[in-house]
CSV table of C-alpha atoms in Angstrom, one decimal:
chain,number,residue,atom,x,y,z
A,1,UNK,CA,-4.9,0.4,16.9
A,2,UNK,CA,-7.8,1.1,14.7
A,3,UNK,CA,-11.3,0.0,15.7
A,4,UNK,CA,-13.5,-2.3,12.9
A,5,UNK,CA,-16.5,-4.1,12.7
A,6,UNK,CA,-16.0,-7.7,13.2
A,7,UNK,CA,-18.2,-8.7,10.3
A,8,UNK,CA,-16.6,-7.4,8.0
A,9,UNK,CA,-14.0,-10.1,7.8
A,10,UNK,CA,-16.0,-12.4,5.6
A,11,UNK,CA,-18.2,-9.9,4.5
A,12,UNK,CA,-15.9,-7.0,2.7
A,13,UNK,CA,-16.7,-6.6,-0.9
A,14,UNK,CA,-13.4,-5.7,-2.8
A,15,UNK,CA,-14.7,-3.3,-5.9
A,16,UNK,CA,-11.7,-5.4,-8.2
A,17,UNK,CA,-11.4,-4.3,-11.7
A,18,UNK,CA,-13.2,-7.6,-13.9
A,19,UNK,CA,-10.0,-8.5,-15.0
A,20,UNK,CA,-8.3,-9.0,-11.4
A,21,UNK,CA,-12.0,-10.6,-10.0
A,22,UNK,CA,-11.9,-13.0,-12.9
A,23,UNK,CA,-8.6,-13.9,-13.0
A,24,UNK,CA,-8.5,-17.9,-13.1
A,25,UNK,CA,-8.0,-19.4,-9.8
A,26,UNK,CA,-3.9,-20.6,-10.5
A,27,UNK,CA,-1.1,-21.7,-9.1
A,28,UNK,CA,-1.2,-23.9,-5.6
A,29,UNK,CA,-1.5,-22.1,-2.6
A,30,UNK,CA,-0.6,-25.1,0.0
A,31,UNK,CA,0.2,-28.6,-0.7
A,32,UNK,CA,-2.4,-30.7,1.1
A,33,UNK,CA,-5.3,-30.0,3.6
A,34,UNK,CA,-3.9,-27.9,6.5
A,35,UNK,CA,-0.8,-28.3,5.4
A,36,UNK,CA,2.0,-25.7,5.7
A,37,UNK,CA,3.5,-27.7,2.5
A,38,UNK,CA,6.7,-29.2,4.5
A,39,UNK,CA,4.8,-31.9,6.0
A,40,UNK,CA,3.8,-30.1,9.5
A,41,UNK,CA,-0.1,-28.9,10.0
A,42,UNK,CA,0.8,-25.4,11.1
A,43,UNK,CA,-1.7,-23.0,10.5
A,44,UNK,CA,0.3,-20.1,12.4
A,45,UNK,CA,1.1,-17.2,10.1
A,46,UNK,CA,4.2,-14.7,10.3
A,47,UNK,CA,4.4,-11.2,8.6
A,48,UNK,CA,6.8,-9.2,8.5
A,49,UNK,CA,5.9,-6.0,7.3
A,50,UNK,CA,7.2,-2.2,6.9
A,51,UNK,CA,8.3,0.2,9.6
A,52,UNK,CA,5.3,1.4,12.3
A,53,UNK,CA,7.0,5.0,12.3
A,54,UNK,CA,4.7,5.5,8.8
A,55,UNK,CA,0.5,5.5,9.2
A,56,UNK,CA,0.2,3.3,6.3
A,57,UNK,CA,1.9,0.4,7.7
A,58,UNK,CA,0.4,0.9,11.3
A,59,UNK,CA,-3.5,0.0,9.0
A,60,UNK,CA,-1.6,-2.7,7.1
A,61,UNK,CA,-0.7,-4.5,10.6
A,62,UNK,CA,-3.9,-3.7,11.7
A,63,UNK,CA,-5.9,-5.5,9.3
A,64,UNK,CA,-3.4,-8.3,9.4
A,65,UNK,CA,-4.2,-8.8,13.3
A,66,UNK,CA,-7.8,-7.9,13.9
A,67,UNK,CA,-8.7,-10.2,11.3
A,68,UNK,CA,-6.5,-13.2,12.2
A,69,UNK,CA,-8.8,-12.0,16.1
A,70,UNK,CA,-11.8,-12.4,14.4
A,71,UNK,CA,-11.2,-15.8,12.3
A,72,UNK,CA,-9.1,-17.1,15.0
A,73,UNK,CA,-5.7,-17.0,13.1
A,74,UNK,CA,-2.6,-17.6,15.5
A,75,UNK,CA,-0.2,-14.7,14.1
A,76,UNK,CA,2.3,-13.1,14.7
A,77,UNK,CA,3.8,-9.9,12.7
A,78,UNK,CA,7.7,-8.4,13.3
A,79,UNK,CA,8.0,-4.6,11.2
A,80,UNK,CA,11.2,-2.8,10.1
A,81,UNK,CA,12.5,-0.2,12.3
A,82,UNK,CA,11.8,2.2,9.3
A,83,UNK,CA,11.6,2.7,5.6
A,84,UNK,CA,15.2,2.1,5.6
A,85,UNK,CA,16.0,-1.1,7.9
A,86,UNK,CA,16.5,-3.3,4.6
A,87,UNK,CA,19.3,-5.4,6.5
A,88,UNK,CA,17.0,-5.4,10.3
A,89,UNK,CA,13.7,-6.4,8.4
A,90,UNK,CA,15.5,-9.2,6.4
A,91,UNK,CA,16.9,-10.1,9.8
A,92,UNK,CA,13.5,-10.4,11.6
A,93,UNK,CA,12.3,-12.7,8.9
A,94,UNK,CA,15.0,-14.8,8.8
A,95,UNK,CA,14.5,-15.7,12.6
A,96,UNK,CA,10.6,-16.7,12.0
A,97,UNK,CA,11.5,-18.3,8.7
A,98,UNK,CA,13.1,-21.5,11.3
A,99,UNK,CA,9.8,-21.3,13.4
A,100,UNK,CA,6.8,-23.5,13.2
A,101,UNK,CA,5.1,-21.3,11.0
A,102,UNK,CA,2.9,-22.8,8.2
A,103,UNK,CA,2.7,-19.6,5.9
A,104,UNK,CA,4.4,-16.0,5.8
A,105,UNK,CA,3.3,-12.6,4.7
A,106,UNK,CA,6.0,-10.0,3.3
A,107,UNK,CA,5.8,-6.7,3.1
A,108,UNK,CA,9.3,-6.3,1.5
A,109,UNK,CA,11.1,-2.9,1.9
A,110,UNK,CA,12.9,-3.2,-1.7
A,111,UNK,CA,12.3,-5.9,-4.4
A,112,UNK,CA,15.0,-7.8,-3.1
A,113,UNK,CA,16.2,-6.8,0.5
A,114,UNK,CA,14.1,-10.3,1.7
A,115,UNK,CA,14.5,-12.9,-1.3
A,116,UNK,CA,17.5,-14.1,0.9
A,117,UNK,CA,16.0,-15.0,4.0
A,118,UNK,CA,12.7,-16.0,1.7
A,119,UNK,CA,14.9,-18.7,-0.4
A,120,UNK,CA,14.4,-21.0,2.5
A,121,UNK,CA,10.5,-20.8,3.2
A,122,UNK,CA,10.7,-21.5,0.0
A,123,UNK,CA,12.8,-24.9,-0.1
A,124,UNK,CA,10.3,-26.3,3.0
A,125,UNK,CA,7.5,-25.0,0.7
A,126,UNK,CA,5.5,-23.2,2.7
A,127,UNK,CA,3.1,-21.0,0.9
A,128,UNK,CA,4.7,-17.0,0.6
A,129,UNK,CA,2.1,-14.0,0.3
A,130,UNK,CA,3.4,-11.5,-0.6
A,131,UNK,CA,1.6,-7.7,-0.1
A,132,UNK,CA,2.4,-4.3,-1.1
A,133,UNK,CA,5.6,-3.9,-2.6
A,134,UNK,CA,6.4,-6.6,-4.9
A,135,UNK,CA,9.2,-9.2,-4.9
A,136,UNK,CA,11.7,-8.4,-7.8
A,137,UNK,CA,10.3,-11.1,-10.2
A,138,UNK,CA,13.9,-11.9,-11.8
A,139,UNK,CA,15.7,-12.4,-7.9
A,140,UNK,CA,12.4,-14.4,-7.2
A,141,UNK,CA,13.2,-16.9,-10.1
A,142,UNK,CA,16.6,-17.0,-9.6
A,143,UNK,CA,16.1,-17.6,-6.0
A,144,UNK,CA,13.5,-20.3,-7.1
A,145,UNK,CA,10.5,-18.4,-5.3
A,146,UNK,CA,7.1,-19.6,-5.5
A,147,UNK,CA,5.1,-16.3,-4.7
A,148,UNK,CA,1.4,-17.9,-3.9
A,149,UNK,CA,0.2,-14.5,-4.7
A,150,UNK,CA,0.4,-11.2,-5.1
A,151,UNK,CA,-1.8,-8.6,-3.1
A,152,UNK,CA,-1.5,-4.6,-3.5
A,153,UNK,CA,-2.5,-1.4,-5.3
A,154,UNK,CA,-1.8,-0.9,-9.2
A,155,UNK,CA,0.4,2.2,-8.3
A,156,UNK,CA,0.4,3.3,-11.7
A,157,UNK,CA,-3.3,3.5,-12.0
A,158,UNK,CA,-3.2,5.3,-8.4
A,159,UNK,CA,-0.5,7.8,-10.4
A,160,UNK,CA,-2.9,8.2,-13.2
A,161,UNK,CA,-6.0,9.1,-11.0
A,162,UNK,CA,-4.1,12.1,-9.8
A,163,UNK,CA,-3.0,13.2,-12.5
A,164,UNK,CA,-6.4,13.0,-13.9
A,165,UNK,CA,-7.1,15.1,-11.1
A,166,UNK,CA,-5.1,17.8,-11.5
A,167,UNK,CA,-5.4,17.9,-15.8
A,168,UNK,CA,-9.0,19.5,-14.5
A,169,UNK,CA,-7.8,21.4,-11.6
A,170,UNK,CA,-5.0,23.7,-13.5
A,171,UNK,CA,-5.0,25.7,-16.8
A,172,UNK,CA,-3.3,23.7,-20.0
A,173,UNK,CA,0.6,24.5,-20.1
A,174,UNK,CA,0.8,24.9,-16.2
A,175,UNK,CA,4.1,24.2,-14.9
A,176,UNK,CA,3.8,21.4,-12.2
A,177,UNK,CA,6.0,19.4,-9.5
A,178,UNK,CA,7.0,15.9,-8.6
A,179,UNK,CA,8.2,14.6,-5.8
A,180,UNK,CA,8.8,10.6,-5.4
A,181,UNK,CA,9.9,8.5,-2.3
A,182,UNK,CA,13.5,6.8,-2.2
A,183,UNK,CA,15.0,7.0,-5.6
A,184,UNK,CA,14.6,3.8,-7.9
A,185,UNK,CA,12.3,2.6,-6.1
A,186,UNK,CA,9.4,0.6,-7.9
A,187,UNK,CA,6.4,2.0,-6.3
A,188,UNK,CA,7.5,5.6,-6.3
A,189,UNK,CA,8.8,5.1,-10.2
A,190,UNK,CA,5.2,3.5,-10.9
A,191,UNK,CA,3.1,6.3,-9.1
A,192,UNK,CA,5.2,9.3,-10.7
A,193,UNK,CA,5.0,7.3,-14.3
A,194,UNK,CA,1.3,6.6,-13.9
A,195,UNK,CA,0.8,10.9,-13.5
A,196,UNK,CA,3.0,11.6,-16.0
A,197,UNK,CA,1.0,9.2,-18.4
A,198,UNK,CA,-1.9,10.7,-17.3
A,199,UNK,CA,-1.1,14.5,-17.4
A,200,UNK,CA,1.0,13.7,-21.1
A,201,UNK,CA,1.9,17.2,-22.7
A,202,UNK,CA,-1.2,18.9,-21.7
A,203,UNK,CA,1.0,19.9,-18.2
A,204,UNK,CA,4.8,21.6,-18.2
A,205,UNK,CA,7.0,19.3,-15.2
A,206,UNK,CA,9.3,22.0,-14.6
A,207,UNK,CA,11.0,19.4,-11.6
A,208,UNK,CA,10.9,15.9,-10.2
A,209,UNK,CA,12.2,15.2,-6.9
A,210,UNK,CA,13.0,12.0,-4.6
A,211,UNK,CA,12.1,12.8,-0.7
A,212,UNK,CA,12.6,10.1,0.5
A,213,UNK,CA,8.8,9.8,1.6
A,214,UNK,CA,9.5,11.7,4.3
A,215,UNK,CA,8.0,15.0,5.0
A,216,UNK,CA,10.7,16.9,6.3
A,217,UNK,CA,12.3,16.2,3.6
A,218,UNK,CA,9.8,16.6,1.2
A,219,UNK,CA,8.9,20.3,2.7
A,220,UNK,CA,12.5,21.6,2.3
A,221,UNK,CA,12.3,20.3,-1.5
A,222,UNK,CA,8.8,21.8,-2.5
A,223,UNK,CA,9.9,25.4,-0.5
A,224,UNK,CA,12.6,25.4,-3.1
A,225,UNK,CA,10.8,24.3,-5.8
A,226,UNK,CA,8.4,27.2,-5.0
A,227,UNK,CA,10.9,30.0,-4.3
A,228,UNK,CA,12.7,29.0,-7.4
A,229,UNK,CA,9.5,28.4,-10.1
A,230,UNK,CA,7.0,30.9,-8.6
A,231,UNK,CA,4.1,30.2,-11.3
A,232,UNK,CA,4.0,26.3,-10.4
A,233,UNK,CA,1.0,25.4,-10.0
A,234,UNK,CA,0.5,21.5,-9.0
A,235,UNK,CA,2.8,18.9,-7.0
A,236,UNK,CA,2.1,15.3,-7.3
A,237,UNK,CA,3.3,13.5,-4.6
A,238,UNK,CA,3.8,9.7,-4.5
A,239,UNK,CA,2.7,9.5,-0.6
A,240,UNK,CA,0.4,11.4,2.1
A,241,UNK,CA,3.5,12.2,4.2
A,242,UNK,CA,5.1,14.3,1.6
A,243,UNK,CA,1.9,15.4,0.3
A,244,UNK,CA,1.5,17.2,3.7
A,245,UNK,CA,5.3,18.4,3.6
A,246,UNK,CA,4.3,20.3,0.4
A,247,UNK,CA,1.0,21.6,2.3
A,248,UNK,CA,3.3,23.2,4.8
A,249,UNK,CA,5.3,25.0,2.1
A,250,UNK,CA,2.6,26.1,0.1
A,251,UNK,CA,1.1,27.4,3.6
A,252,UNK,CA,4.7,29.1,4.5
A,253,UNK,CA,4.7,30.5,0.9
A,254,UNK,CA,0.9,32.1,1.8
A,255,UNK,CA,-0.2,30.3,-0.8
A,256,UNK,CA,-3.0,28.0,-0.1
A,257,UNK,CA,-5.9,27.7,-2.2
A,258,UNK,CA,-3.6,28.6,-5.3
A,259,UNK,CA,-1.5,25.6,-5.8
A,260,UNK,CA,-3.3,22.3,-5.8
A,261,UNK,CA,-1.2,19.3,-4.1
A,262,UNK,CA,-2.1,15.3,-4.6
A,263,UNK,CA,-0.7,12.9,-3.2
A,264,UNK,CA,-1.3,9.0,-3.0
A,265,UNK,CA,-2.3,6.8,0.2
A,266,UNK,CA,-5.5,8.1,2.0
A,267,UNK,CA,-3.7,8.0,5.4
A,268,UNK,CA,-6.0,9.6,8.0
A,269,UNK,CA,-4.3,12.7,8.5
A,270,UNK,CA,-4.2,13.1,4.9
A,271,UNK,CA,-8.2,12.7,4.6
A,272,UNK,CA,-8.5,15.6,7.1
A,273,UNK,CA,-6.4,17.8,5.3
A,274,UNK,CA,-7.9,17.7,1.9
A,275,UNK,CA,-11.5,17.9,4.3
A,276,UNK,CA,-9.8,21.2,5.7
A,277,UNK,CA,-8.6,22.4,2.8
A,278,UNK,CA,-4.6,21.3,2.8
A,279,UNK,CA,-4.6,18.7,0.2
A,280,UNK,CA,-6.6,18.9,-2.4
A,281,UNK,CA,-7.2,15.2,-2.8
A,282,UNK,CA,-5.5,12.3,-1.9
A,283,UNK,CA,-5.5,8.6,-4.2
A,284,UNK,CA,-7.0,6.1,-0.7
A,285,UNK,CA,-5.1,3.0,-1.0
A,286,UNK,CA,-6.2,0.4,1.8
A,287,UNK,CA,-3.4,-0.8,4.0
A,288,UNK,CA,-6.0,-2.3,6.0
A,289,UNK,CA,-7.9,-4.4,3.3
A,290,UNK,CA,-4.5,-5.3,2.1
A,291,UNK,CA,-3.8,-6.5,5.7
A,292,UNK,CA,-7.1,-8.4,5.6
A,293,UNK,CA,-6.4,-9.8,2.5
A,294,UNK,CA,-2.8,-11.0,3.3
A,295,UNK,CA,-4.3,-13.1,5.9
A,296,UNK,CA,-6.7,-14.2,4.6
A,297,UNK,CA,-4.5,-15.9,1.4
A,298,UNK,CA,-2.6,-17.6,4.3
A,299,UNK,CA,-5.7,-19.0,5.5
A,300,UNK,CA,-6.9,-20.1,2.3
A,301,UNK,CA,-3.5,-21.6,1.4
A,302,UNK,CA,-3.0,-23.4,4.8
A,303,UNK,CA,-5.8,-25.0,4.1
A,304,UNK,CA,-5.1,-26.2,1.0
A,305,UNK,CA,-6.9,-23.7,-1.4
A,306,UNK,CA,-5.5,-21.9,-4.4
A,307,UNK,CA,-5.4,-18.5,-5.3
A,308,UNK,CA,-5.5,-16.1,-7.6
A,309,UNK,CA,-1.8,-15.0,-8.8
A,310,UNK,CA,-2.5,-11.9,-8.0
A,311,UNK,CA,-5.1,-9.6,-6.5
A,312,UNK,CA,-5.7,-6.1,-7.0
A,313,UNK,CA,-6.7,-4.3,-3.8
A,314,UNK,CA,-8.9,-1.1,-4.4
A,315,UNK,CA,-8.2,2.6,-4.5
A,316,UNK,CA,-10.7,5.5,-4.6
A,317,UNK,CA,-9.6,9.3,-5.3
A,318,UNK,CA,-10.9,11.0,-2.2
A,319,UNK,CA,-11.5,15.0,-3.1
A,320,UNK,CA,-12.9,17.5,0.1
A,321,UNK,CA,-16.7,16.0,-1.5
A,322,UNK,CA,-15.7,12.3,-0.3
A,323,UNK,CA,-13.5,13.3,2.3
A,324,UNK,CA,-16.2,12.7,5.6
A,325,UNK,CA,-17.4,9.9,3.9
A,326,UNK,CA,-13.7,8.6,3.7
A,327,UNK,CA,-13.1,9.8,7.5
A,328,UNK,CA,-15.8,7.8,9.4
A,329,UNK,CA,-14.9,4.8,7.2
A,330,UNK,CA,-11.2,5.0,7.9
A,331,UNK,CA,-9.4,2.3,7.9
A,332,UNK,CA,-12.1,0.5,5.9
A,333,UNK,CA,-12.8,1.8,2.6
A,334,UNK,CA,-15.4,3.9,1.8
A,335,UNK,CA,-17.5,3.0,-0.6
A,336,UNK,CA,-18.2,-1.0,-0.8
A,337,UNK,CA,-16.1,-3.7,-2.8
A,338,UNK,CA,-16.2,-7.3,-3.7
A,339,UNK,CA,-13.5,-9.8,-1.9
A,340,UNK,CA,-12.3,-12.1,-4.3
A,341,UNK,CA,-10.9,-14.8,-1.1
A,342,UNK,CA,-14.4,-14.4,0.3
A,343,UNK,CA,-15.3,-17.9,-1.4
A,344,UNK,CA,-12.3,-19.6,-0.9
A,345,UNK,CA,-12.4,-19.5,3.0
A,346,UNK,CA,-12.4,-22.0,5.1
A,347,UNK,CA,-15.4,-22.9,6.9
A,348,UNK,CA,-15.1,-23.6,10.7
């Protein structure tokens, strides 16, 4: 779907904060040389990842196939018929999870919708990377699941960024909106708590909002919002596609230019709007790199390497100064970053 330069691959360098990029290299990624950890030498990776019907995960499958092209990687990847297909995503996993597959990549709808179907990858031992959205931590443990690693956006800092943002956008008292993605769930909760952090007293939150992530959903809400607080003056938005649902009420409400909306993702559509003058900035995550990186942890651990517990993948605040930069990147980021697997790759 997206076009990339081949070398890239091996050559990406992930800008990680020191802390992530010097983590100690623990916990066993495979048990032997080649080994998917249950005695066969499959080197065949399955992900199964988040519904297509969202940009985001349409980069994240993206990077997870043009890199296993480019290093030769047998994969294959199943997604969720949408955000809400908890039960059909658990289902598709639980049909690859009995296939000679020697490591799997999740991209988990919930914390727990796929700890189920998960529990037996993890009796054969096969090495689980996991990406994204993490795996509760407690149904993990009590499931007895090894996680080889962890790849995927601190969500909270990605919160703060924004909110940072918009502290020096809007006047001190101003009243501002929130609107967060499915109710409860992690992610959302850590983006929205991550701006509030950020924005403390110095900003009035007159409302916060689930919609859902959608952006239907999330333009009825900020039209209200508007109508019923007319001196708001900033929405936060924990993704693009309700970022741009808020852009079409503040258009409907003619007022563009005069309420400043951020959301989180860097999705391209997003990029053009805050380059057009829609959003006015958006926190880039990298579903792509995270693809890439998924992969190549399964490589790594079918081969027997070990990995880092966890791996921060990089974000980047992208304002209408960045925003060109950001667009002929796209899905790439922008500006270049170290990639902490780089070294543990096997050589052909």
């Amino acid at each position: 779907m997206f076009s990339k330069d081949a070398t890239w691959m091996r050559s990406a360098r992930i800008a990680l904060p020191l802390g992530i990029a010097a983590l100690a290299l623990a916990g066993c990624a495979g048990s032997g040389s080649g080994d998917g950890g249950d005695g066969s030498s499959s080197s065949k990776v399955a992900a199964v990842i988040k519904g297509l019907d969202n940009p985001f995960f349409q980069a994240m499958e993206s990077g997870i196939q043009e890199t296993a092209d480019t290093d030769g990687v047998d994969v294959t990847i199943q997604a969720a018929a949408d955000i809400g297909d908890t039960t059909g995503q658990a289902d598709k996993l639980t049909t690859l999870a009995g296939q000679d597959f020697g490591c799997f990549i999740v991209n988990p709808i919930s914390g727990t919708n796929l700890v189920q179907a998960l529990a037996t990858i993890g009796t054969s031992g096969k090495p689980i990377v996991n990406i994204d959205n993490p795996i509760d931590s407690d149904a993990a443990k009590s499931a007895n699941l090894d996680i080889a690693t962890y790849i995927g956006t601190d969500n909270e800092a990605a919160g703060g960024k924004a909110g940072d943002f918009v502290k020096e956008k809007v006047a001190a008292g101003s009243e501002v909106a929130i609107i967060g993605g499915v109710a409860g769930d992690v992610t959302s909760a850590a983006r929205v708590d991550g701006f509030k952090a950020a924005i403390g007293s110095d900003l009035d939150v007159i409302q916060e909002s689930a919609a859902d992530w959608k952006r239907e959903v999330a333009l009825t809400t900020a039209t209200d919002i508007i109508a019923a607080n007319p001196n708001v003056k900033a929405f936060f938005a924990a993704n693009d596609d309700m970022g741009l649902g808020i852009v079409k009420a503040v258009e409907n409400a003619g007022l563009t230019g005069q309420i400043v909306v951020v959301s989180v993702d860097g999705n391209k559509d997003a990029l053009q709007s805050v380059k057009d003058g829609g959003l006015s900035a958006t926190v880039a995550q990298y579903p792509y790199a995270i693809g890439t990186l998924g992969l190549q942890a399964c490589e790594v651990a079918t081969s027997g390497g070990e990995l880092p517990k966890e791996i921060e993948s990089p974000t980047a605040l992208v304002t209408p100064t960045e925003a060109d930069d950001a667009i002929s990147a796209f899905p790439q980021p922008f500006a270049p970053f170290e990639n902490p697997l780089e070294p543990l790759l096997p050589t052909n």
